[in-house]
Amino acid sequence: MIAAPEIPSEFSLLSKYTRFSSDTDFSEDLDGRSATPAKGKVCKKGKKAAGEKGKGGKGAGRINGHHQENGMENMMLFEVVRLGRSAMQSVVDDWIESYKHDRDVALLDLINFFIQCSGCKGVVSGEMFRNMQNSEIIRRMTEEFDEDSGDYPLTICQYSIIYDEYMMDTVISLLTGLSDSQVRAFRHTSTLAAMKLMTALVNVALNLSINMDNTQRQYEAERNKIVAKRANDRLELLLQKRKELQENQDEIENMMNAIFKGVFVHRYRDAIAEIRAICIEEIGVWMKLYSDAFLNDSYLKYVGWTMHDKQGEVRLKCLTALQGLYYNRELNARLELFTSRFKDRIVSMTLDKEYDVAVQAIKLLTLVLNSTDEVLTPEDCESVYHLVYSAHRPVAIAAGEFLFKKLFSQREPEEEGAPKRRGRQSPNANLIKTTVFFFLESELHEHAAYLVDSLWECGAELLKDWECMISLLLDDPLPGEEALTDRQETALIEIMLCTVRQAAECHPPVGRGTGKRVMTAKEKKTQLDDRTRMTELFAVALPPLLAKYAVDAEKVTNLLQLPQYFDLEIYTTGRLEKHLESLLRQIREIVEKHTDTEVLEVCSKTYHALCNEEFTIFNRVDIARSQLLDELVDKFNRLLEDFLQEGEEADEDDAYQVLSTLKRITAFHNAHDLSGWDLFTSNFKLLNTGIENGDMPEQIVIHSLQCTHYVILWHLAKSSEGSSRKDDMVTLRKQMRAFCMMCQRYLTNVNTAVKEQAFTILCDLLLIFSHQMVSGGREHLEPLVYSPEDSLQSELLSFILNHVFIDQDDDTNSTDGQQDDEAVKIEALHKRRNLLAAYCKLIIYCVVDMKTGADIFKQYMRYYNDYGDIIKETMSKTRQIDKIQCAKTLILSLQQLFNEMLSELGHGFDRSSSSFCGIKELARRFSLTFGLDQVKTRDAIAMLHKDGIEFAFKDPSTHGDGGPPLNLAFLDILSEFSSKLMRQDKRTVHMYLERFMTFQMALQREDCWLPLISYRNSLQAGGDDDTMSVMSGYSSRGSSIRSKKIKPPAATAGTSAAKRKLPEEESSSSSEVWQQSMQTPVMLPSPHLTSTAMRDPKRGRDDSFMGTPQHHQTPMDYNRRGTGLMEEDEEPIVEDVMMSSEGRMDDLNEGMDFDTMDIDLPPSKNRRERSELKPDYFDPASIMDESVLGVSMF
């Protein structure tokens, strides 16, 4: 029996093809007479399946689940759908009802629907449905299937309405008209519909073409038969069918021409990028689907022209369309002319400013490379090669695939049955050499990790052939083979290290990744397998490699990093202990041979990686490390004692021995705890001797400072664990303070390098031992907290001013005529930036007084290119800590610059001078850093104005009462911050200003008083509707008061009682204030600032609309410190207010100048071509020019 759930999948799969229009909802009889709309009914009898009995009585019944009325049976489901006289939803609803009434009958009707949609003339009867299995039913239907005809109802239904010369003509005309509309929505929608309709017609045309070819072939085959076997009826049928197909083909071509010429030709250059992208995407589909008709220069030219489009989205569609064509090698012959014409444009698009476009351009060139090697010139290939070093990983990976296809795709064929060649005889040997040659020719020796990452996805098998790499380094060359040079061996070792790191860590190098991603189970298994294999190989090969290159610092530095990626358990499970012993011996010899800091540090890290207590090899490695350190410390103490005793008589050899031993100890102390050896006493004695005698070699002092710093830090690390005794804490406190004093004394050393080292270490120690160290449950460390004295803070600030804020040519580190060397200048700038950052961290973490930042902030404009980002970030962080104190620091920096200008130019300076304009510009920049949220910065801005006003009137005029104060011009600078005041605060600040003014000052109009006039105007601007007059004088004030009294405020009906009282209170407060102003002379101090900010009722509604809370009208008290003008504005700032105005102030270049690392090589050509792509014969501007459009576009 066939049950409903057992319907075969063949039946259900056909349902996806049965998509018909549901727009017909009418019923009409065969004679053409109208009938009432019937739901799921037609007026013609359907066939009745054999063995089927109707159900129901006289009035109505059911045949196959459909109603019958007045003795007229409904058609089967297939007939209902095919005629299309009922709405599809109605048909479905009726079938569901019939299924609920009788499941077997309804399911039988649905099965017959699928069978008949396939063109089968058979019918599944009820008896077959009940008694036969699925396979038997399908076999019976197959016997009744007519295989001679290629047409079946589904295809007939799909195409029949196309040729009725009514629907398609109407639709195409409508879409063409809409696509020419000035309304963007009409153009966009109709263009999409027209292009999709065109794609459907292309599919129909393709099927017609195939059917015509098949019909022609059948006709030829039938005609070639002998006369006796020839079927004339079939020949006539095939001729008639071919004629019909040809007519249909002509009709379809006419439709496609109408759409192409009426819509595409105009809209592919539409003003809207989305519309242009739709056109290019679809024409790519047409050329790929029906290449015989569309893949020619007449259509390809549109894609070529649009590659110059100004929008990256459209250029991207061009490239993806072309990729589909170049992927099919059979089409390459038709693309030769296009390739030769537009190849240069495609190559230039690899440097497109849109990364997605650049990636697809490189992929397209890779497809072109697969089709033929002759098209791309060496110059074209080289322009893609260097992109493997791009910081953008998708671009680099695409370029890596191109490089791999070009250089590594042709391998030496291996003979079948021959043993697999390994080592330097393997097929990968030449490819690895090619990789080395390419890396050396690119001259980017610090970017091997980028090269490996670019090639990893397409060439991982080659890059993980470590056995071949080891053989190339250790084995002798074969007869006739050229050995690797020393430079090539160095490059190969660096590449080998990068491949090991990539396989072990499974993430891109620094600067190219977007964060760690979760690896799949397959990737994790591959990672474990690679680590096991690399450990087995290099555990054996690393000792002989170190022995061979022991004297080469660069090679040894890279080789010694390999054990950091080993699976150390392999040493035990693989019985490789003897190779571990050999490795430890080699590392010891390298430590004894080398004094280079980089080599010694990597040796220290290797010991640290091997000394892992989780593995059984720990004891063996720990013993070797302890023996080495014992010898080093004993040797250092012995040499140091002799060196200090000799004093001035010590020769250079003794100093070199002390320095080399101290270097080794310092390098190991960085990664290993050497607290068991008392290194503080010996190093402190060395440093103290250097202070007393003043002739200690520079490098000895630098490394001694660093070693003592490590001693302090390791001691602190033990104390932080809570296991140290009280005596140890006291000892650490004494050592730390004594060492800080020693570093402070070295700040005055004659040697710049020594001073820089002492400054850096001192900043680190002050930050580590600040009050921050007791947080996080470490209250037991409170006795160790150390706050610098004022003298030390002053010395640190003086060091910054004297060694950081200097001109490039004044840098004393650049000697021997190296000032012009760009690399030396960059290195010196990098060092100065580190020094400034170290001091700024002390400001941010409140180790030093925030006001010391004034000397840093005032350099913002002068050294913007070198330190602008650091200074700006420091201002941002200090504002988050204390907004008011930060504002006081900013105004202090401006005051310092103003005083410096006065001392240089005198009090009679010209306010148009460059010095004064520079201070004003700096004030404007400071103002911008406060952002647009006036509520959050309200207290800070108010305090800033208060300090500025006090400074301006601090020193009276030397010419008596009639002259302006000496610092009055500072008000011109202060006016830059007036725009950051809230409206009610402007009024209060203006009243505070009047406390310092006399009656004569208010009447002065000379040039020397212009700063006061302009500052008062800046406070009064925008305050007219807040009872503030721009005019000065009693008459204007009186008229202002009278005008206010004329219009008493009225409360609206819907407001609360509090709001109804507010205007009256404001009005009375306003009246009292201005009456006092009229009765009291201006030169007398105005009442204390306790008046409530006044606001017109209408303005109150505006403020509410703008989002200003009404409770902002609180008294301002400038004598408060640490509290805001509003009690509610005391929550911590979670956003950087300095950044809030960046998007609105692009012309100021106030943003942080982060290096986006677009494309690393070559920078000059790269950035130029990204912003301005190469022009071609087809000008992109002419394509998108509105003058060539048929209509004007929005």
Short mmCIF file of N, CA, C and O in Angstrom, two decimals, residues 118-121 138-139 141-152 218 234 241:
data_model
loop_
_atom_site.label_atom_id
_atom_site.label_comp_id
_atom_site.label_asym_id
_atom_site.label_seq_id
_atom_site.Cartn_x
_atom_site.Cartn_y
_atom_site.Cartn_z
N SER A 118 4.41 15.92 -16.25
CA SER A 118 5.58 15.38 -16.93
C SER A 118 5.29 14.97 -18.37
O SER A 118 6.20 14.56 -19.08
N GLY A 119 4.04 15.06 -18.80
CA GLY A 119 3.69 14.71 -20.17
C GLY A 119 3.27 13.27 -20.36
O GLY A 119 3.08 12.82 -21.49
N CYS A 120 3.13 12.55 -19.27
CA CYS A 120 2.73 11.14 -19.37
C CYS A 120 1.22 11.05 -19.59
O CYS A 120 0.44 11.77 -18.94
N LYS A 121 0.81 10.18 -20.51
CA LYS A 121 -0.61 10.03 -20.82
C LYS A 121 -1.31 9.06 -19.90
O LYS A 121 -2.52 8.92 -19.95
N ILE A 138 5.72 3.63 -11.05
CA ILE A 138 6.62 4.37 -11.93
C ILE A 138 6.92 3.56 -13.19
O ILE A 138 6.96 4.10 -14.30
N ARG A 139 7.09 2.23 -13.04
CA ARG A 139 7.35 1.39 -14.22
C ARG A 139 6.15 1.41 -15.16
O ARG A 139 6.30 1.49 -16.39
N MET A 141 3.88 3.80 -15.49
CA MET A 141 3.79 5.11 -16.13
C MET A 141 4.88 5.28 -17.20
O MET A 141 4.65 5.93 -18.22
N THR A 142 6.04 4.68 -16.97
CA THR A 142 7.11 4.78 -17.95
C THR A 142 6.72 4.09 -19.25
O THR A 142 7.05 4.56 -20.36
N GLU A 143 5.99 2.98 -19.16
CA GLU A 143 5.56 2.28 -20.36
C GLU A 143 4.59 3.12 -21.19
O GLU A 143 4.53 2.97 -22.41
N GLU A 144 3.83 3.99 -20.55
CA GLU A 144 2.86 4.81 -21.26
C GLU A 144 3.40 6.19 -21.61
O GLU A 144 2.65 7.05 -22.05
N PHE A 145 4.70 6.39 -21.41
CA PHE A 145 5.30 7.71 -21.66
C PHE A 145 5.74 7.81 -23.12
O PHE A 145 6.35 6.88 -23.65
N ASP A 146 5.44 8.93 -23.77
CA ASP A 146 5.83 9.17 -25.17
C ASP A 146 7.17 9.89 -25.18
O ASP A 146 7.26 11.08 -24.91
N GLU A 147 8.26 9.15 -25.46
CA GLU A 147 9.60 9.71 -25.42
C GLU A 147 9.98 10.42 -26.71
O GLU A 147 11.02 11.05 -26.78
N ASP A 148 9.19 10.30 -27.76
CA ASP A 148 9.56 10.90 -29.04
C ASP A 148 9.49 12.43 -28.98
O ASP A 148 10.25 13.12 -29.66
N SER A 149 8.59 12.93 -28.22
CA SER A 149 8.40 14.38 -28.18
C SER A 149 9.26 15.00 -27.08
O SER A 149 9.29 14.51 -25.96
N GLY A 150 9.94 16.08 -27.45
CA GLY A 150 10.74 16.78 -26.45
C GLY A 150 9.91 17.77 -25.64
O GLY A 150 10.38 18.31 -24.64
N ASP A 151 8.67 18.02 -26.08
CA ASP A 151 7.81 18.94 -25.36
C ASP A 151 6.96 18.20 -24.36
O ASP A 151 6.53 17.06 -24.60
N TYR A 152 6.72 18.85 -23.25
CA TYR A 152 5.82 18.30 -22.25
C TYR A 152 5.14 19.47 -21.57
O TYR A 152 5.57 20.63 -21.72
N GLN A 218 17.60 15.57 -36.32
CA GLN A 218 16.63 14.49 -36.53
C GLN A 218 16.11 14.49 -37.97
O GLN A 218 15.93 13.44 -38.60
N ARG A 234 6.75 11.85 -40.55
CA ARG A 234 7.70 12.37 -39.55
C ARG A 234 8.52 13.52 -40.12
O ARG A 234 8.82 14.50 -39.42
N LYS A 241 7.82 21.55 -37.14
CA LYS A 241 8.36 21.91 -35.83
C LYS A 241 9.53 22.89 -35.96
O LYS A 241 9.65 23.84 -35.19
#
